[in-house]
XYZ file of N, CA and C in Angstrom:
420
model
N -84.431 6.225 -4.004
C -85.678 5.576 -3.680
C -86.164 4.826 -4.924
N -85.585 3.686 -5.152
C -85.863 2.902 -6.363
C -86.643 1.642 -5.990
N -87.690 1.400 -6.770
C -88.518 0.215 -6.606
C -88.455 -0.573 -7.909
N -88.256 -1.890 -7.814
C -88.192 -2.754 -8.988
C -89.233 -3.847 -8.832
N -90.067 -3.999 -9.857
C -91.110 -5.016 -9.849
C -90.875 -5.976 -11.010
N -90.998 -7.257 -10.732
C -90.942 -8.277 -11.780
C -91.809 -9.439 -11.330
N -92.413 -10.104 -12.277
C -93.247 -11.262 -11.966
C -92.383 -12.475 -11.572
N -91.117 -12.449 -11.977
C -90.216 -13.580 -11.760
C -89.293 -13.359 -10.559
N -89.434 -14.213 -9.575
C -88.542 -14.141 -8.419
C -87.091 -14.399 -8.830
N -86.899 -15.297 -9.807
C -85.536 -15.592 -10.284
C -84.909 -14.374 -10.960
N -85.710 -13.626 -11.708
C -85.187 -12.410 -12.351
C -84.777 -11.391 -11.297
N -85.578 -11.251 -10.253
C -85.236 -10.343 -9.158
C -83.936 -10.794 -8.491
N -83.822 -12.078 -8.219
C -82.608 -12.607 -7.580
C -81.375 -12.341 -8.444
N -81.501 -12.520 -9.757
C -80.367 -12.268 -10.660
C -79.977 -10.801 -10.660
N -80.974 -9.921 -10.671
C -80.692 -8.479 -10.651
C -80.015 -8.086 -9.338
N -80.473 -8.639 -8.242
C -79.878 -8.343 -6.935
C -78.422 -8.807 -6.901
N -78.185 -9.985 -7.432
C -76.823 -10.542 -7.456
C -75.901 -9.666 -8.307
N -76.395 -9.213 -9.467
C -75.591 -8.355 -10.349
C -75.230 -7.041 -9.668
N -76.159 -6.495 -8.891
C -75.900 -5.236 -8.198
C -74.919 -5.392 -7.042
N -74.930 -6.557 -6.449
C -74.118 -6.753 -5.251
C -74.939 -6.418 -4.017
N -74.560 -6.996 -2.910
C -75.358 -6.894 -1.689
C -75.577 -5.456 -1.227
N -74.527 -4.646 -1.251
C -74.652 -3.271 -0.745
C -75.636 -2.449 -1.569
N -75.471 -2.460 -2.894
C -76.370 -1.677 -3.749
C -77.779 -2.271 -3.766
N -77.876 -3.603 -3.797
C -79.189 -4.255 -3.838
C -80.006 -3.948 -2.587
N -79.335 -3.741 -1.466
C -80.052 -3.459 -0.217
C -80.709 -2.077 -0.235
N -80.334 -1.242 -1.175
C -80.896 0.105 -1.281
C -82.140 0.161 -2.184
N -82.485 -0.979 -2.792
C -83.613 -1.057 -3.726
C -84.770 -1.791 -3.050
N -85.986 -1.334 -3.332
C -87.189 -2.041 -2.874
C -87.542 -3.052 -3.969
N -87.481 -4.333 -3.666
C -87.730 -5.391 -4.642
C -89.139 -5.945 -4.450
N -89.881 -6.077 -5.550
C -91.258 -6.563 -5.492
C -91.433 -7.684 -6.512
N -91.876 -8.833 -6.049
C -92.236 -9.933 -6.944
C -93.757 -9.928 -7.035
N -94.264 -9.595 -8.221
C -95.713 -9.486 -8.395
C -96.048 -9.435 -9.877
N -97.223 -9.893 -10.205
C -97.814 -9.622 -11.511
C -98.223 -8.149 -11.468
N -97.816 -7.373 -12.426
C -98.098 -5.931 -12.392
C -99.592 -5.641 -12.356
N -100.414 -6.536 -12.912
C -101.861 -6.303 -12.912
C -102.489 -6.611 -11.556
N -101.704 -7.145 -10.630
C -102.180 -7.415 -9.270
C -101.413 -6.583 -8.239
N -100.561 -5.710 -8.717
C -99.692 -4.902 -7.872
C -100.493 -3.853 -7.109
N -100.233 -3.760 -5.810
C -100.851 -2.733 -4.972
C -99.719 -1.833 -4.474
N -99.555 -0.657 -5.087
C -98.455 0.237 -4.715
C -98.559 0.720 -3.268
N -97.414 0.796 -2.621
C -97.338 1.289 -1.243
C -97.058 2.787 -1.191
N -96.559 3.328 -2.294
C -96.180 4.738 -2.350
C -96.586 5.301 -3.711
N -96.472 6.624 -3.852
C -96.626 7.254 -5.160
C -95.255 7.353 -5.812
N -95.214 7.144 -7.102
C -93.954 7.173 -7.843
C -93.873 8.437 -8.693
N -92.690 9.025 -8.723
C -92.458 10.185 -9.584
C -92.104 9.756 -11.004
N -91.611 8.530 -11.140
C -91.143 8.045 -12.440
C -91.429 6.551 -12.525
N -92.129 6.147 -13.575
C -92.480 4.739 -13.805
C -91.916 4.376 -15.166
N -91.041 3.395 -15.211
C -90.444 2.964 -16.474
C -90.769 1.497 -16.702
N -91.310 1.212 -17.866
C -91.661 -0.158 -18.234
C -91.107 -0.428 -19.622
N -90.149 -1.337 -19.685
C -89.632 -1.759 -20.982
C -89.966 -3.229 -21.149
N -90.895 -3.499 -22.072
C -91.203 -4.862 -22.496
C -92.066 -5.655 -21.524
N -92.930 -4.984 -20.787
C -93.947 -5.710 -20.019
C -95.319 -5.487 -20.640
N -95.604 -4.254 -20.986
C -96.950 -3.881 -21.424
C -97.432 -4.714 -22.609
N -96.552 -5.073 -23.540
C -97.024 -5.823 -24.716
C -97.422 -7.262 -24.381
N -97.013 -7.776 -23.215
C -97.422 -9.118 -22.799
C -98.819 -9.115 -22.173
N -99.351 -7.950 -21.903
C -100.696 -7.838 -21.329
C -101.662 -7.706 -22.498
N -102.422 -8.748 -22.755
C -103.174 -8.812 -24.015
C -104.684 -8.765 -23.859
N -105.207 -8.977 -22.657
C -106.668 -8.921 -22.505
C -107.083 -7.510 -22.108
N -108.258 -7.103 -22.542
C -108.753 -5.766 -22.207
C -108.853 -5.580 -20.690
N -109.266 -6.617 -19.992
C -109.391 -6.530 -18.532
C -108.039 -6.223 -17.888
N -106.998 -6.943 -18.297
C -105.677 -6.730 -17.697
C -105.021 -5.439 -18.166
N -105.285 -5.034 -19.402
C -104.773 -3.742 -19.874
C -105.403 -2.633 -19.028
N -106.703 -2.729 -18.787
C -107.385 -1.749 -17.958
C -106.777 -1.721 -16.555
N -106.519 -2.900 -15.975
C -105.919 -2.967 -14.640
C -104.562 -2.261 -14.621
N -103.727 -2.549 -15.620
C -102.399 -1.936 -15.688
C -102.511 -0.413 -15.742
N -103.335 0.075 -16.664
C -103.488 1.523 -16.835
C -104.014 2.146 -15.546
N -104.972 1.516 -14.929
C -105.562 2.021 -13.694
C -104.534 2.069 -12.557
N -103.730 1.034 -12.440
C -102.680 0.996 -11.412
C -101.673 2.115 -11.659
N -101.259 2.286 -12.910
C -100.305 3.360 -13.235
C -100.907 4.733 -12.936
N -102.167 4.928 -13.294
C -102.830 6.208 -13.016
C -102.824 6.521 -11.521
N -103.117 5.505 -10.717
C -103.186 5.706 -9.267
C -101.814 5.796 -8.607
N -100.810 5.138 -9.190
C -99.505 5.016 -8.538
C -98.530 6.142 -8.877
N -98.781 6.865 -9.953
C -97.853 7.912 -10.379
C -98.336 9.254 -9.840
N -97.427 9.973 -9.218
C -97.771 11.256 -8.601
C -98.116 12.306 -9.666
N -98.853 13.325 -9.244
C -99.176 14.436 -10.150
C -97.861 15.021 -10.665
N -97.798 15.286 -11.936
C -96.595 15.764 -12.621
C -95.496 14.704 -12.690
N -95.822 13.454 -12.348
C -94.866 12.349 -12.492
C -94.824 11.883 -13.939
N -93.889 10.998 -14.221
C -93.658 10.555 -15.593
C -93.849 9.056 -15.747
N -94.323 8.681 -16.926
C -94.503 7.292 -17.328
C -93.767 7.112 -18.646
N -92.857 6.153 -18.680
C -92.138 5.815 -19.915
C -92.443 4.350 -20.211
N -92.999 4.084 -21.392
C -93.346 2.723 -21.775
C -92.626 2.344 -23.055
N -91.983 1.184 -23.027
C -91.390 0.608 -24.226
C -92.114 -0.684 -24.526
N -92.775 -0.746 -25.674
C -93.584 -1.905 -26.025
C -93.449 -2.169 -27.529
N -93.921 -3.295 -27.973
C -93.794 -3.606 -29.396
C -94.664 -2.676 -30.238
N -94.069 -2.158 -31.295
C -94.805 -1.309 -32.235
C -95.638 -2.201 -33.154
N -96.406 -1.562 -34.016
C -97.186 -2.310 -35.012
C -96.274 -3.068 -35.979
N -95.013 -2.655 -36.067
C -94.041 -3.340 -36.914
C -93.220 -4.362 -36.130
N -93.539 -4.511 -34.850
C -92.827 -5.453 -33.998
C -93.389 -6.856 -34.145
N -92.814 -7.801 -33.427
C -93.271 -9.189 -33.521
C -94.670 -9.367 -32.935
N -95.357 -10.404 -33.399
C -96.681 -10.729 -32.857
C -96.577 -11.749 -31.730
N -95.379 -12.316 -31.563
C -95.111 -13.259 -30.469
C -93.727 -12.964 -29.917
N -93.556 -13.266 -28.644
C -92.251 -13.125 -28.009
C -92.132 -14.207 -26.948
N -91.027 -14.913 -26.963
C -90.813 -16.021 -26.027
C -91.951 -17.031 -26.110
N -92.504 -17.186 -27.298
C -93.584 -18.138 -27.518
C -94.956 -17.652 -27.074
N -95.032 -16.422 -26.580
C -96.301 -15.879 -26.094
C -96.855 -14.832 -27.056
N -98.192 -14.790 -27.169
C -98.850 -13.750 -27.951
C -98.585 -12.405 -27.284
N -98.437 -11.364 -28.085
C -98.239 -10.017 -27.557
C -99.205 -9.062 -28.247
N -99.296 -7.882 -27.694
C -100.120 -6.828 -28.285
C -99.184 -5.763 -28.849
N -99.476 -5.313 -30.042
C -98.669 -4.280 -30.693
C -99.393 -2.938 -30.599
N -98.607 -1.853 -30.600
C -99.175 -0.521 -30.439
C -98.621 0.454 -31.464
N -99.468 1.408 -31.828
C -99.050 2.581 -32.596
C -98.985 3.745 -31.610
N -98.460 4.857 -32.056
C -98.440 6.047 -31.207
C -99.870 6.424 -30.799
N -100.796 6.338 -31.746
C -102.188 6.707 -31.466
C -102.838 5.727 -30.485
N -102.642 4.429 -30.689
C -103.299 3.465 -29.805
C -102.690 3.482 -28.405
N -101.381 3.712 -28.319
C -100.737 3.815 -27.007
C -101.240 5.058 -26.280
N -101.288 6.173 -26.985
C -101.749 7.422 -26.389
C -103.193 7.309 -25.921
N -104.019 6.642 -26.705
C -105.435 6.495 -26.355
C -105.603 5.728 -25.044
N -104.709 4.796 -24.763
C -104.789 4.016 -23.521
C -104.557 4.871 -22.280
N -103.746 5.913 -22.423
C -103.301 6.665 -21.250
C -103.785 8.112 -21.210
N -104.549 8.551 -22.221
C -104.866 9.971 -22.362
C -105.769 10.553 -21.281
N -106.471 9.743 -20.535
C -107.352 10.284 -19.503
C -106.537 10.941 -18.387
N -105.468 10.272 -17.956
C -104.699 10.779 -16.812
C -103.341 11.363 -17.195
N -102.934 11.182 -18.442
C -101.588 11.590 -18.844
C -101.612 12.412 -20.127
N -100.646 13.302 -20.236
C -100.378 13.993 -21.494
C -99.185 13.324 -22.150
N -99.313 13.013 -23.434
C -98.190 12.413 -24.157
C -97.126 13.480 -24.383
N -95.890 13.118 -24.121
C -94.772 14.012 -24.389
C -94.201 13.696 -25.767
N -93.849 12.424 -25.970
C -93.212 12.045 -27.231
C -93.228 10.530 -27.376
N -93.308 10.077 -28.616
C -93.168 8.652 -28.931
C -92.127 8.499 -30.025
N -91.308 7.469 -29.900
C -90.327 7.152 -30.939
C -90.316 5.645 -31.173
N -89.948 5.255 -32.370
C -89.754 3.834 -32.669
C -88.264 3.561 -32.728
N -87.906 2.362 -32.292
C -86.502 1.971 -32.289
C -86.389 0.474 -32.517
N -85.422 0.069 -33.337
C -85.152 -1.345 -33.550
C -84.235 -1.876 -32.455
N -84.636 -2.992 -31.892
C -83.835 -3.680 -30.874
C -83.312 -4.960 -31.508
N -82.011 -5.168 -31.450
C -81.416 -6.404 -31.959
C -81.277 -7.358 -30.785
N -81.936 -8.504 -30.899
C -81.946 -9.487 -29.821
C -80.625 -10.256 -29.783
N -80.384 -11.004 -28.696
C -79.188 -11.863 -28.647
C -79.165 -12.919 -29.763
N -80.328 -13.178 -30.364
C -80.414 -14.150 -31.463
C -80.272 -13.471 -32.814
N -79.885 -12.180 -32.792
C -79.640 -11.386 -33.992
C -80.895 -11.177 -34.841
N -82.046 -11.104 -34.171
C -83.277 -10.731 -34.858
C -83.616 -9.298 -34.455
N -84.440 -8.657 -35.254
C -84.806 -7.271 -34.979
C -86.245 -7.210 -34.481
N -86.423 -6.510 -33.375
C -87.757 -6.265 -32.826
C -87.967 -4.752 -32.802
N -89.052 -4.298 -33.436
C -89.329 -2.873 -33.461
C -90.161 -2.495 -32.240
N -89.627 -1.547 -31.455
C -90.275 -1.068 -30.244
C -90.834 0.334 -30.444
N -91.866 0.632 -29.686
C -92.407 1.974 -29.579
C -92.165 2.424 -28.140
N -91.479 3.541 -27.974
C -91.241 4.131 -26.653
C -92.055 5.408 -26.572
N -92.924 5.484 -25.577
C -93.723 6.691 -25.370
C -93.513 7.225 -23.967
N -93.403 8.530 -23.880
C -93.278 9.184 -22.580
C -94.535 10.034 -22.349
N -94.977 10.020 -21.086
C -96.183 10.732 -20.685
C -95.932 11.474 -19.385
N -96.697 12.528 -19.175
C -96.647 13.260 -17.911
C -98.030 13.227 -17.286
N -98.086 12.901 -16.009
C -99.368 12.811 -15.302
C -99.976 14.202 -15.176
N -101.246 14.287 -15.442
C -101.990 15.559 -15.387
C -102.203 15.976 -13.932
């Protein structure tokens, strides 16, 4: 029971093509801005790698956190990978928001308990290094 959300219809189409028709038909595909997403079900596991740092306004950060709080089942998990304070301030020409373990935890502490945060360097296809912060949380 896998659901995939992306703002880009082309990205969804590419992922479906890579999986092949049989496997892709087993996935629920959603084209949406995550801050406008209305979940149809509760999720036991929510994984976000490299979306959260593109959400830079307080209003949209609040929307994201609120949607995740409502969409993740009790005792469900949230894993977020976003740019750390040592990460880039821009990505793909867009401004991004950077996070520390404390600032990331503060965003989610009302509905989630932090399990662990780690930093990791990601080497891009252009051979540059981007420092990420990965945090895992459990819904209260």
